[in-house]
Each structure stands twice: as structure tokens, then as C-alpha cells.
Short mmCIF file of C-alpha atoms in Angstrom, two decimals:
data_model
loop_
_atom_site.label_atom_id
_atom_site.label_comp_id
_atom_site.label_asym_id
_atom_site.label_seq_id
_atom_site.Cartn_x
_atom_site.Cartn_y
_atom_site.Cartn_z
CA UNK A 1 2.79 26.88 75.84
CA UNK A 2 0.81 25.17 78.24
CA UNK A 3 1.88 22.20 79.98
CA UNK A 4 -0.57 19.74 81.33
CA UNK A 5 -0.13 16.27 82.55
CA UNK A 6 -1.71 13.86 84.94
CA UNK A 7 -2.24 15.00 88.81
CA UNK A 8 0.33 13.20 91.15
CA UNK A 9 -0.34 12.76 94.90
CA UNK A 10 1.97 14.42 97.22
CA UNK A 11 2.96 12.11 99.63
CA UNK A 12 3.25 14.62 102.31
CA UNK A 13 -0.54 15.39 101.69
CA UNK A 14 -3.42 13.42 103.60
CA UNK A 15 -5.71 13.22 101.07
CA UNK A 16 -9.38 13.11 101.75
CA UNK A 17 -11.66 10.50 101.50
CA UNK A 18 -12.93 9.95 98.10
CA UNK A 19 -16.89 10.43 98.49
CA UNK A 20 -19.63 7.99 96.14
CA UNK A 21 -20.04 10.79 93.88
CA UNK A 22 -16.73 11.98 92.99
CA UNK A 23 -15.37 11.43 89.08
CA UNK A 24 -13.00 9.15 88.66
CA UNK A 25 -9.30 10.11 88.48
CA UNK A 26 -8.31 11.84 84.89
CA UNK A 27 -6.47 9.84 82.78
CA UNK A 28 -3.13 10.02 81.95
CA UNK A 29 -3.60 9.30 78.18
CA UNK A 30 -2.68 12.22 75.61
CA UNK A 31 -5.99 11.95 73.93
CA UNK A 32 -7.54 13.28 77.16
CA UNK A 33 -6.30 16.09 77.32
CA UNK A 34 -7.63 19.52 76.68
CA UNK A 35 -5.08 20.76 74.40
CA UNK A 36 -3.66 18.30 71.82
CA UNK A 37 0.08 17.73 71.43
CA UNK A 38 1.93 14.92 70.02
CA UNK A 39 1.91 11.52 71.58
CA UNK A 40 6.02 11.88 71.98
CA UNK A 41 7.29 11.24 75.44
CA UNK A 42 7.55 14.49 77.83
CA UNK A 43 11.14 15.47 78.81
CA UNK A 44 12.76 14.10 81.72
CA UNK A 45 12.08 18.02 83.28
CA UNK A 46 8.34 17.77 83.36
CA UNK A 47 8.38 13.78 84.78
CA UNK A 48 8.91 15.37 88.40
CA UNK A 49 6.81 13.97 91.17
CA UNK A 50 5.83 16.94 92.30
CA UNK A 51 5.87 20.26 90.16
CA UNK A 52 2.62 21.96 90.87
CA UNK A 53 3.81 25.30 89.42
CA UNK A 54 4.67 23.41 86.10
CA UNK A 55 2.00 21.25 86.09
CA UNK A 56 -1.15 23.43 86.49
CA UNK A 57 -2.05 26.69 85.44
CA UNK A 58 -3.08 30.06 87.71
CA UNK A 59 -6.47 29.53 88.61
CA UNK A 60 -8.51 32.28 87.13
CA UNK A 61 -10.92 32.85 90.08
CA UNK A 62 -9.72 35.43 92.49
CA UNK A 63 -9.10 33.85 96.23
CA UNK A 64 -10.42 35.70 98.99
CA UNK A 65 -8.61 35.50 102.05
CA UNK A 66 -11.38 34.76 104.83
CA UNK A 67 -10.35 35.11 108.35
CA UNK A 68 -8.69 32.21 110.03
CA UNK A 69 -11.02 32.80 113.25
CA UNK A 70 -13.58 35.95 113.99
CA UNK A 71 -11.03 37.35 116.55
CA UNK A 72 -8.61 37.83 113.55
CA UNK A 73 -11.60 40.10 111.61
CA UNK A 74 -10.73 43.47 113.24
CA UNK A 75 -7.12 43.31 113.06
CA UNK A 76 -5.75 45.72 110.80
CA UNK A 77 -3.15 45.24 108.33
CA UNK A 78 -0.61 47.24 110.16
CA UNK A 79 -0.86 44.61 113.21
CA UNK A 80 -0.74 41.68 110.95
CA UNK A 81 2.42 39.98 111.18
CA UNK A 82 4.88 40.76 108.48
CA UNK A 83 6.21 37.10 107.73
CA UNK A 84 5.15 35.11 105.40
CA UNK A 85 5.39 31.66 107.37
CA UNK A 86 3.29 33.24 110.00
CA UNK A 87 0.59 34.59 107.44
CA UNK A 88 0.68 31.04 106.01
CA UNK A 89 -0.03 29.39 109.33
CA UNK A 90 -2.60 31.85 110.01
CA UNK A 91 -4.68 32.65 106.47
CA UNK A 92 -5.46 30.20 103.62
CA UNK A 93 -5.41 31.28 99.97
CA UNK A 94 -9.25 30.03 99.64
CA UNK A 95 -12.14 28.88 101.47
CA UNK A 96 -13.38 25.58 100.96
CA UNK A 97 -16.15 26.32 98.74
CA UNK A 98 -13.86 27.62 96.43
CA UNK A 99 -12.13 24.34 96.78
CA UNK A 100 -15.22 22.50 95.96
CA UNK A 101 -15.91 24.37 93.39
CA UNK A 102 -12.93 24.30 91.38
CA UNK A 103 -13.10 20.54 92.11
CA UNK A 104 -16.64 20.54 90.29
CA UNK A 105 -15.62 23.03 87.83
CA UNK A 106 -12.68 20.55 87.10
CA UNK A 107 -14.92 17.71 86.91
CA UNK A 108 -17.40 19.02 84.58
CA UNK A 109 -14.55 20.15 82.07
CA UNK A 110 -13.17 16.90 82.52
CA UNK A 111 -16.61 14.65 81.53
CA UNK A 112 -17.44 17.26 79.05
CA UNK A 113 -14.17 16.86 77.62
CA UNK A 114 -14.25 13.39 77.84
CA UNK A 115 -17.90 13.45 76.20
CA UNK A 116 -16.20 15.67 73.38
CA UNK A 117 -13.43 13.48 73.29
CA UNK A 118 -15.68 10.51 72.84
CA UNK A 119 -17.91 11.63 70.56
CA UNK A 120 -14.97 12.90 68.07
CA UNK A 121 -13.37 9.45 68.06
CA UNK A 122 -16.89 7.66 67.31
CA UNK A 123 -17.05 10.42 64.52
CA UNK A 124 -13.83 9.59 63.57
CA UNK A 125 -13.69 6.14 63.67
CA UNK A 126 -17.08 6.27 61.52
CA UNK A 127 -15.63 8.99 59.06
CA UNK A 128 -12.65 6.29 58.86
CA UNK A 129 -14.90 3.90 58.14
CA UNK A 130 -16.78 5.44 55.70
CA UNK A 131 -13.62 7.39 53.80
CA UNK A 132 -11.84 3.79 53.80
CA UNK A 133 -14.90 2.19 52.29
CA UNK A 134 -15.31 5.38 49.67
CA UNK A 135 -11.50 4.37 49.07
CA UNK A 136 -12.08 1.02 48.32
CA UNK A 137 -15.18 1.61 46.35
CA UNK A 138 -13.81 4.21 44.43
CA UNK A 139 -10.27 2.26 43.91
CA UNK A 140 -12.45 -1.31 42.82
CA UNK A 141 -14.86 1.02 40.35
CA UNK A 142 -10.90 2.66 38.97
CA UNK A 143 -9.86 -1.12 38.58
CA UNK A 144 -13.38 -2.07 36.71
CA UNK A 145 -12.97 1.00 34.38
CA UNK A 146 -9.72 -0.14 33.80
CA UNK A 147 -10.30 -3.86 33.07
CA UNK A 148 -13.49 -3.02 31.04
CA UNK A 149 -10.73 -0.39 29.43
CA UNK A 150 -8.32 -3.46 28.76
CA UNK A 151 -11.00 -5.31 27.66
CA UNK A 152 -11.97 -2.29 24.80
CA UNK A 153 -8.43 -1.73 24.06
CA UNK A 154 -8.11 -5.90 23.31
CA UNK A 155 -11.27 -6.31 21.23
CA UNK A 156 -9.93 -3.27 19.09
CA UNK A 157 -6.28 -4.79 18.98
CA UNK A 158 -7.91 -8.15 17.70
CA UNK A 159 -9.86 -5.71 15.42
CA UNK A 160 -7.25 -4.22 14.28
CA UNK A 161 -5.03 -7.31 13.95
CA UNK A 162 -7.47 -9.30 11.84
CA UNK A 163 -7.83 -5.97 9.54
CA UNK A 164 -3.97 -5.95 9.13
CA UNK A 165 -3.42 -9.18 8.37
CA UNK A 166 -5.93 -9.12 5.67
CA UNK A 167 -4.59 -5.63 4.19
CA UNK A 168 -1.35 -7.49 4.50
CA UNK A 169 -2.17 -10.09 2.26
CA UNK A 170 -4.37 -7.92 -0.08
CA UNK A 171 -0.99 -5.92 -0.63
CA UNK A 172 0.94 -8.82 -1.54
CA UNK A 173 -1.76 -10.30 -3.66
CA UNK A 174 -1.94 -6.97 -5.18
CA UNK A 175 1.98 -6.52 -5.29
CA UNK A 176 1.68 -10.18 -7.34
CA UNK A 177 -0.93 -8.85 -9.88
CA UNK A 178 1.09 -5.81 -10.77
CA UNK A 179 4.18 -8.09 -11.51
CA UNK A 180 2.16 -10.37 -13.59
CA UNK A 181 1.12 -7.21 -15.13
CA UNK A 182 4.64 -5.22 -15.66
CA UNK A 183 6.04 -8.83 -17.07
CA UNK A 184 2.70 -8.85 -19.47
CA UNK A 185 3.49 -5.23 -20.63
CA UNK A 186 7.27 -5.90 -21.34
CA UNK A 187 6.43 -8.99 -22.78
CA UNK A 188 3.89 -6.98 -25.41
CA UNK A 189 7.18 -5.32 -26.58
CA UNK A 190 8.40 -8.51 -28.09
CA UNK A 191 5.18 -9.22 -30.35
CA UNK A 192 5.13 -5.61 -31.07
CA UNK A 193 8.49 -5.93 -32.50
CA UNK A 194 7.83 -8.55 -34.02
CA UNK A 195 4.77 -7.13 -36.26
CA UNK A 196 6.66 -4.22 -36.59
CA UNK A 197 9.67 -5.92 -38.16
CA UNK A 198 7.66 -8.24 -40.61
CA UNK A 199 6.53 -4.79 -41.94
CA UNK A 200 9.75 -3.20 -41.95
CA UNK A 201 10.53 -6.88 -43.73
CA UNK A 202 7.73 -6.33 -46.41
CA UNK A 203 8.99 -3.25 -47.18
CA UNK A 204 11.37 -4.99 -49.15
CA UNK A 205 9.31 -6.32 -51.18
CA UNK A 206 9.94 -5.48 -54.95
CA UNK A 207 8.40 -4.69 -57.91
CA UNK A 208 4.48 -5.38 -58.50
CA UNK A 209 4.68 -7.46 -55.05
CA UNK A 210 4.84 -4.53 -53.20
CA UNK A 211 1.15 -4.16 -52.64
CA UNK A 212 -0.86 -3.46 -49.70
CA UNK A 213 -1.93 -6.89 -48.93
CA UNK A 214 -4.16 -8.30 -46.15
CA UNK A 215 -1.40 -9.61 -44.30
CA UNK A 216 -0.20 -5.53 -44.35
CA UNK A 217 -3.35 -5.31 -43.02
CA UNK A 218 -3.55 -7.58 -40.30
CA UNK A 219 0.05 -6.79 -39.71
CA UNK A 220 -0.80 -2.77 -39.19
CA UNK A 221 -4.03 -4.27 -37.06
CA UNK A 222 -1.97 -6.25 -35.06
CA UNK A 223 0.66 -3.41 -33.99
CA UNK A 224 -2.51 -1.30 -33.11
CA UNK A 225 -4.39 -3.75 -30.84
CA UNK A 226 -0.81 -4.50 -29.04
CA UNK A 227 -0.29 -0.61 -28.72
CA UNK A 228 -3.77 -0.45 -27.30
CA UNK A 229 -3.55 -3.20 -25.07
CA UNK A 230 -0.18 -1.83 -23.98
CA UNK A 231 -2.12 1.88 -23.09
CA UNK A 232 -4.60 -0.63 -21.07
CA UNK A 233 -2.01 -2.31 -19.18
CA UNK A 234 -0.01 0.85 -18.48
CA UNK A 235 -3.11 2.52 -17.27
CA UNK A 236 -4.03 -0.51 -14.93
CA UNK A 237 -0.43 -0.46 -14.26
CA UNK A 238 -0.68 3.03 -12.43
CA UNK A 239 -3.79 2.17 -10.71
CA UNK A 240 -2.47 -0.65 -9.21
CA UNK A 241 0.55 1.72 -8.39
CA UNK A 242 -1.51 4.32 -7.06
CA UNK A 243 -3.79 1.71 -4.96
CA UNK A 244 -0.58 -0.26 -3.60
CA UNK A 245 0.74 3.63 -2.13
CA UNK A 246 -3.21 3.72 -0.73
CA UNK A 247 -3.10 -0.01 0.72
CA UNK A 248 0.22 0.99 2.18
CA UNK A 249 -1.09 4.34 4.12
CA UNK A 250 -3.98 2.33 5.11
CA UNK A 251 -1.57 -0.50 6.59
CA UNK A 252 0.42 2.11 8.02
CA UNK A 253 -2.56 3.90 9.99
CA UNK A 254 -3.56 0.50 11.04
CA UNK A 255 -0.03 -0.35 12.44
CA UNK A 256 0.48 3.15 13.98
CA UNK A 257 -3.17 2.66 15.79
CA UNK A 258 -2.10 -0.86 16.66
CA UNK A 259 0.98 -0.25 18.16
CA UNK A 260 -0.60 2.83 20.17
CA UNK A 261 -3.13 0.15 21.02
CA UNK A 262 -0.60 -1.88 22.56
CA UNK A 263 1.02 0.84 24.57
CA UNK A 264 -2.13 1.62 25.87
CA UNK A 265 -2.83 -1.84 26.69
CA UNK A 266 0.51 -2.38 28.03
CA UNK A 267 -0.23 1.24 30.53
CA UNK A 268 -3.68 0.04 31.59
CA UNK A 269 -3.07 -3.31 32.23
CA UNK A 270 -0.36 -2.20 34.44
CA UNK A 271 -2.51 0.21 36.21
CA UNK A 272 -5.11 -2.43 36.19
CA UNK A 273 -2.99 -4.96 38.08
CA UNK A 274 -1.87 -1.94 40.65
CA UNK A 275 -2.83 -2.67 44.06
CA UNK A 276 -1.72 -0.64 47.30
CA UNK A 277 0.59 -3.12 48.43
CA UNK A 278 2.54 -3.00 44.65
CA UNK A 279 5.67 -2.01 44.27
CA UNK A 280 6.54 1.13 42.34
CA UNK A 281 3.80 3.12 43.47
CA UNK A 282 4.76 7.44 44.85
CA UNK A 283 2.87 10.29 45.14
CA UNK A 284 2.75 12.63 42.05
CA UNK A 285 1.52 16.15 43.22
CA UNK A 286 -0.78 17.86 41.16
CA UNK A 287 -0.98 15.13 38.58
CA UNK A 288 -4.63 15.17 38.68
CA UNK A 289 -4.76 18.72 37.58
CA UNK A 290 -2.98 17.96 34.66
CA UNK A 291 -5.15 17.39 31.48
CA UNK A 292 -3.40 16.06 28.71
CA UNK A 293 -6.45 13.87 26.85
CA UNK A 294 -7.16 14.49 23.32
CA UNK A 295 -10.38 12.45 22.65
CA UNK A 296 -13.44 10.99 24.30
CA UNK A 297 -14.22 7.03 24.31
CA UNK A 298 -16.78 8.09 21.59
CA UNK A 299 -14.19 9.70 18.91
CA UNK A 300 -11.77 6.80 20.72
CA UNK A 301 -13.55 4.43 19.01
CA UNK A 302 -14.48 6.18 16.11
CA UNK A 303 -11.08 6.90 15.02
CA UNK A 304 -10.06 3.15 15.20
CA UNK A 305 -13.25 2.42 13.27
CA UNK A 306 -12.72 5.10 10.49
CA UNK A 307 -9.35 3.50 10.33
CA UNK A 308 -10.54 -0.23 9.62
CA UNK A 309 -13.94 1.45 7.45
CA UNK A 310 -10.80 3.08 5.31
CA UNK A 311 -9.00 -0.33 5.33
CA UNK A 312 -12.20 -2.20 4.24
CA UNK A 313 -12.77 0.04 1.40
CA UNK A 314 -8.93 0.41 0.08
CA UNK A 315 -9.40 -3.80 0.71
CA UNK A 316 -12.48 -3.95 -1.30
CA UNK A 317 -10.93 -1.36 -4.15
CA UNK A 318 -7.84 -3.53 -4.37
CA UNK A 319 -9.69 -6.59 -4.84
CA UNK A 320 -11.93 -5.03 -7.41
CA UNK A 321 -8.36 -3.88 -9.29
CA UNK A 322 -7.24 -6.91 -9.07
CA UNK A 323 -10.14 -8.76 -10.51
CA UNK A 324 -9.95 -6.26 -13.56
CA UNK A 325 -6.14 -6.65 -13.82
CA UNK A 326 -6.82 -10.82 -14.04
CA UNK A 327 -9.23 -9.70 -16.56
CA UNK A 328 -7.23 -7.24 -18.79
CA UNK A 329 -4.78 -10.17 -18.89
CA UNK A 330 -6.94 -12.51 -20.23
CA UNK A 331 -8.86 -10.27 -22.94
CA UNK A 332 -5.76 -8.82 -24.06
CA UNK A 333 -4.24 -11.99 -24.38
CA UNK A 334 -7.22 -13.47 -26.23
CA UNK A 335 -6.96 -10.15 -28.82
CA UNK A 336 -3.03 -10.19 -29.07
CA UNK A 337 -3.54 -13.83 -29.65
CA UNK A 338 -6.88 -13.92 -32.15
CA UNK A 339 -4.81 -11.17 -33.93
CA UNK A 340 -2.04 -13.39 -34.15
CA UNK A 341 -3.78 -16.04 -36.24
CA UNK A 342 -5.48 -13.83 -37.80
CA UNK A 343 -1.95 -12.29 -39.25
CA UNK A 344 -0.91 -16.24 -39.65
CA UNK A 345 -3.84 -17.02 -41.63
CA UNK A 346 -3.16 -13.67 -43.87
CA UNK A 347 0.62 -15.23 -44.20
CA UNK A 348 -0.44 -18.36 -45.24
CA UNK A 349 -2.66 -17.28 -47.68
CA UNK A 350 -0.31 -14.82 -49.21
CA UNK A 351 2.33 -16.71 -49.02
CA UNK A 352 0.35 -20.01 -50.79
CA UNK A 353 -0.90 -17.40 -53.27
CA UNK A 354 2.94 -16.23 -53.86
CA UNK A 355 3.96 -19.88 -54.31
CA UNK A 356 1.19 -20.81 -56.72
CA UNK A 357 2.11 -17.62 -58.92
CA UNK A 358 5.61 -18.46 -58.92
CA UNK A 359 4.84 -22.39 -60.23
CA UNK A 360 2.86 -20.73 -62.75
CA UNK A 361 5.67 -18.18 -63.62
CA UNK A 362 8.27 -20.62 -63.62
CA UNK A 363 5.79 -23.17 -65.87
CA UNK A 364 5.39 -20.08 -68.19
CA UNK A 365 8.93 -19.30 -68.32
CA UNK A 366 9.80 -22.64 -69.18
CA UNK A 367 7.32 -22.71 -71.92
CA UNK A 368 8.84 -19.49 -72.79
CA UNK A 369 12.39 -20.62 -73.18
CA UNK A 370 11.24 -23.66 -75.00
CA UNK A 371 9.59 -21.59 -77.46
CA UNK A 372 12.45 -18.93 -77.73
CA UNK A 373 14.47 -21.55 -78.67
CA UNK A 374 11.84 -22.71 -81.19
CA UNK A 375 12.06 -19.36 -82.42
CA UNK A 376 15.59 -19.18 -82.74
CA UNK A 377 15.58 -22.37 -84.53
CA UNK A 378 12.70 -20.87 -86.97
CA UNK A 379 14.90 -17.89 -87.57
CA UNK A 380 17.95 -19.96 -88.26
CA UNK A 381 15.91 -21.88 -90.89
CA UNK A 382 14.28 -18.71 -92.03
CA UNK A 383 18.15 -17.43 -92.82
CA UNK A 384 19.11 -20.52 -94.33
CA UNK A 385 15.86 -20.37 -96.59
CA UNK A 386 16.87 -16.89 -97.66
CA UNK A 387 20.48 -18.13 -97.77
CA UNK A 388 19.01 -20.95 -100.19
CA UNK A 389 17.18 -18.56 -102.43
CA UNK A 390 20.42 -17.02 -103.59
CA UNK A 391 21.96 -19.57 -105.84
CA UNK A 392 18.70 -20.19 -107.80
CA UNK A 393 18.20 -16.31 -107.84
CA UNK A 394 21.80 -16.05 -108.89
CA UNK A 395 20.95 -18.58 -111.77
CA UNK A 396 18.04 -16.84 -113.01
CA UNK A 397 19.75 -13.30 -113.29
CA UNK A 398 23.00 -15.24 -115.04
CA UNK A 399 20.40 -16.66 -117.37
CA UNK A 400 18.76 -13.34 -118.05
CA UNK A 401 21.91 -11.53 -118.27
CA UNK A 402 23.36 -14.00 -120.47
CA UNK A 403 20.12 -13.72 -122.68
CA UNK A 404 20.58 -10.13 -123.24
CA UNK A 405 23.60 -10.48 -125.34
CA UNK A 406 21.71 -12.37 -127.82
CA UNK A 407 22.22 -10.85 -131.09
CA UNK A 408 19.59 -8.72 -133.16
CA UNK A 409 16.49 -10.48 -133.72
CA UNK A 410 17.35 -12.93 -131.02
CA UNK A 411 16.47 -11.05 -128.60
CA UNK A 412 13.14 -12.56 -128.60
CA UNK A 413 10.74 -12.14 -125.79
CA UNK A 414 10.32 -16.05 -125.53
CA UNK A 415 8.44 -18.12 -123.10
CA UNK A 416 11.95 -19.02 -121.35
CA UNK A 417 12.80 -15.14 -121.10
CA UNK A 418 9.14 -14.75 -119.23
CA UNK A 419 9.89 -17.72 -117.11
CA UNK A 420 12.64 -16.50 -115.98
CA UNK A 421 11.79 -13.04 -115.30
CA UNK A 422 8.80 -14.88 -113.57
CA UNK A 423 11.40 -16.84 -111.47
CA UNK A 424 13.24 -13.92 -110.95
CA UNK A 425 10.56 -12.31 -109.51
CA UNK A 426 8.76 -15.27 -107.81
CA UNK A 427 12.31 -15.61 -106.08
CA UNK A 428 12.60 -12.14 -105.07
CA UNK A 429 8.94 -12.34 -103.62
CA UNK A 430 9.91 -15.16 -101.75
CA UNK A 431 12.86 -13.64 -100.42
CA UNK A 432 11.34 -10.78 -99.39
CA UNK A 433 8.64 -12.91 -97.57
CA UNK A 434 11.50 -15.01 -96.21
CA UNK A 435 13.16 -11.79 -94.79
CA UNK A 436 9.49 -10.79 -93.34
CA UNK A 437 9.36 -13.63 -91.86
CA UNK A 438 12.66 -13.31 -90.73
CA UNK A 439 11.69 -10.21 -89.39
CA UNK A 440 8.40 -11.31 -87.71
CA UNK A 441 10.77 -13.96 -86.13
CA UNK A 442 13.28 -11.97 -84.97
CA UNK A 443 10.54 -9.62 -83.40
CA UNK A 444 8.59 -12.54 -82.07
CA UNK A 445 12.26 -13.54 -80.53
CA UNK A 446 12.59 -10.28 -79.08
CA UNK A 447 9.19 -10.42 -77.38
CA UNK A 448 9.66 -13.99 -76.30
CA UNK A 449 13.26 -12.48 -74.66
CA UNK A 450 11.32 -9.85 -72.81
CA UNK A 451 8.76 -11.73 -71.55
CA UNK A 452 11.60 -14.70 -70.54
CA UNK A 453 13.06 -11.18 -69.00
CA UNK A 454 9.80 -10.12 -67.58
CA UNK A 455 9.06 -13.74 -66.19
CA UNK A 456 12.03 -14.59 -64.49
CA UNK A 457 11.97 -10.77 -62.98
CA UNK A 458 8.63 -11.98 -61.72
CA UNK A 459 10.01 -14.95 -60.42
CA UNK A 460 12.47 -13.42 -58.76
CA UNK A 461 10.36 -11.02 -57.30
CA UNK A 462 7.95 -13.51 -56.02
CA UNK A 463 10.99 -15.56 -54.85
CA UNK A 464 12.05 -12.54 -52.87
CA UNK A 465 8.53 -12.07 -51.73
CA UNK A 466 8.20 -15.89 -50.71
CA UNK A 467 11.48 -15.86 -48.88
CA UNK A 468 10.38 -12.68 -46.85
CA UNK A 469 6.83 -13.76 -45.92
CA UNK A 470 7.85 -17.57 -45.51
CA UNK A 471 11.34 -17.38 -44.28
CA UNK A 472 12.13 -13.85 -42.39
CA UNK A 473 8.18 -13.37 -41.76
CA UNK A 474 6.94 -16.87 -40.38
CA UNK A 475 10.41 -17.42 -38.87
CA UNK A 476 10.24 -15.13 -36.21
CA UNK A 477 6.39 -15.73 -35.30
CA UNK A 478 7.00 -19.00 -34.42
CA UNK A 479 7.83 -18.38 -30.73
CA UNK A 480 5.41 -15.70 -30.52
CA UNK A 481 2.15 -17.78 -29.06
CA UNK A 482 4.47 -19.04 -26.42
CA UNK A 483 4.42 -15.64 -24.37
CA UNK A 484 0.56 -14.57 -24.72
CA UNK A 485 -0.31 -17.85 -23.27
CA UNK A 486 1.80 -17.37 -19.90
CA UNK A 487 -0.13 -13.66 -19.26
CA UNK A 488 -3.15 -16.29 -18.21
CA UNK A 489 -1.37 -18.16 -15.79
#
């Protein structure tokens, strides 16, 4: 290690007067040294006032000993004084030319070193300024890019928030519509149950009234209409459930993207506001070689744009489905309501027909009962007439029997005999006629009784049918329309 320092003038030496062409004294600054050393202070041992062997290195020029005088040229080394002190007195180590040449060499080296140092200082100063400007420019560009990035993130955040709010609103609206559809679907069970119970009750009709009339046709049509409406409602309910799942998936993507954007915005905004004087800055060696990016600005923007487009598409589909469901509710309510009215009209007509038939049967029954009474009276009169013919017949028979006891020629076929015989025949014919009339009257009475029984049974059948249609069926259908009107609101 070479030790260098400033040259100190010894107190015992007599320096030569400085000439005008001499270079200025060598600077004692560390930056002027030929060899670069740290700027820390030298140890105490190297700060002594006079240490030639420590301050100077050995000259590279081999000195030649010139004779002090011409008289000493012929002296042999054996004749020279062996003592150092005497040799030092008589001989010098360097010549004056060597001394001047050495000084000139040192001056030139010093000047060259200073020029090199000056150029190095200028170049270094310029380089420092250039690097500072480059550093500031690079930092300004990074700050600008970060600011633009923060603006881009804020833009997409606002778009995501706007779309997310719309999607949440659409999802809530579709959820409400789905609930209305579920409620309407559940409420169709009541009308269907009413129609089925009406059909079941009408199966309890008796006799001739157990007919496939218009009421039964309309009730079967009503049940089919309600089932058809239920199938369509269930189909749209499944669509609504699937659409809600798609809406929630798109909403989840929006929320996830928005959360990522918020985290990125927080990080980039922090980076954008970092300065050289900020707290928390530090070295992270090798971080510039770590490439954890998975997207480019185009794919980054396309990702969010695709999420928004997907949400808009799902939202449009959801809005269309809501419109279809609203239209379905109106259509199904109208269909069921119209069929309900047709069934009620059929019931009303059938009830009127049944009531009219019942009234007519009652009228005929009353007439039949009256006729039965009169027939019974007639039968009683015929029987009385037959009974009344017994005494005259007995009288005629007695007379004829008595006349058979006339003696001999007195047994004459006279007019009295002939009349008695004719009277007996006439009474017998009368009795036969009356008995035939009695049989006819009894047959008529039996027919009237049978008709009365038929009318009574038919009256009971009509009364039962009227009770089923008017009391049971129409009684259940009184509250039916109120449920349908709720679907439209």
C-alpha cells in the first residue's frame, strides 16, 4: 500500500527561491492524489512533520554518484573514506540535473493528474446531472403512468359499480316477480281443487241427472286450463330460478372484479403518491426480475368489459323474462277467470233447468196425487156400485128360484120369466162391466201410484242435483275470483 501526502518543508532546510515558471504546490486534498483512498483522517503516526521514508516512495531513477571535484576522479574505492559521514560530506546522491528533471517530472505528473481529475470532475458532474435528470424523468414518467393507471381503474370501477347497482336492482326485481309467480302457482291449487271437488260432488247425482252435461264439460275444461296454466307457470318458474343463478354468477364476477379493482386502486394510488421523502420506502433486491403479471392492458380491459357485457346480457335476459312472467300472469289469470265465468254460466243455466224441471215435476206430482185421490174415490164408487147390484141380483135370483117351484103347467115362460132372466143377465153384465171398470180403475191407480213414485223419485233426484249444483258447487265458487284478481297486481 502506497502512502502519499502533502510535502512539508523542513525547518532545517533552506529552500530555493521559487521561480516564476514553477507549478503551484501540490494540493493536500485527497481528491488530488494519484491513488484514490478514502477520505477518512490519516492515523496519528502518518501526520508527523518529517517522515521522508514514509511520505515518499523510492525514486525509480538509479542515481549516479558524480565526483564532488575533479581531483577525486582518480581515487580508487579503496582510497575512499570508509565512513558514511565522510562519504556524505564528500559525495552527493543525485546531480542538480537529476533534481530538476525529477521536479519537472513531478510537475508534469501533477498537472496531468489535475487535468485528469478536472476532466473526471466535469464528466462526473455532468454524468450526475444527467443521471439525476434521467432519474427524475423516469420517476415522473412512472408517476404519470401510475396516475393514468389509477384513472383507468377509477373509470372501470365506476362502470362496474354502475352495472353492479343495475344488476342488483334487476335481481331484486326478478326475485319479486318470481315470488309473485310462486304465489300465483300456489294459488292455482285452490281453483283446481274447487273444480275437482265440483266434479266429485256431481258424481253424487242420482238417476237420470247423472248426465255429461255442459257444466261437467266446462268443469273438465276448467281443470285442463288450470293444469295448463300451472305447467306454463312452473316452466317459467324454472327459467326464473336459472336466470337468478345466472344473475348471481354475473353479480359475483362483478363484485369480485370490483374488489380486485379497489385493491389495485388502493395499491396504485399509494404507489402514485410515493415520493423520495416518503416513509416506508426500502430496497427490494431482485424485485425487478420477478414477473408476476398475468395480463396486458388490452386483456385487462377486455376482462372487465367482458364481465360488464355478460352482466348486461344477463340483465337484458332477466328483464325480458320478467316481462314474459308478467304477461303470463295476466294471460293465465284471464284464461282461468274466463273459464270460471263460463263454468258459472253453465252452472246457472243448469240450475235454472233443474229448478224448472223440479217445479214441473212438483206440479205433475200434485196433479197425479189429485188424480190418485179421484181414482181411489172412483174405485170406491165402483165397488159400492158392485155391492149395490148384489141385492137386485139376489132379488132376481130369488124370484127365478121361487118361480121354479110353480106346479105343472104353471111353469110358463111368460114375460115375467123372460124379464127376470133378462134382469139377471143385465145385472150380471152390469156387475161384469163394473168389475171391469174396477179393474181398470185399479190398474189406473197402480199406474198413477207408479207415476207418483217416479215423480217423487225424480223430484228427489232434481232436489239432490239442485242441492249439489246450487249449494255445494256454487257455494265453493263464491270466493274463487278474488284470488285471480291478485295475480295482476
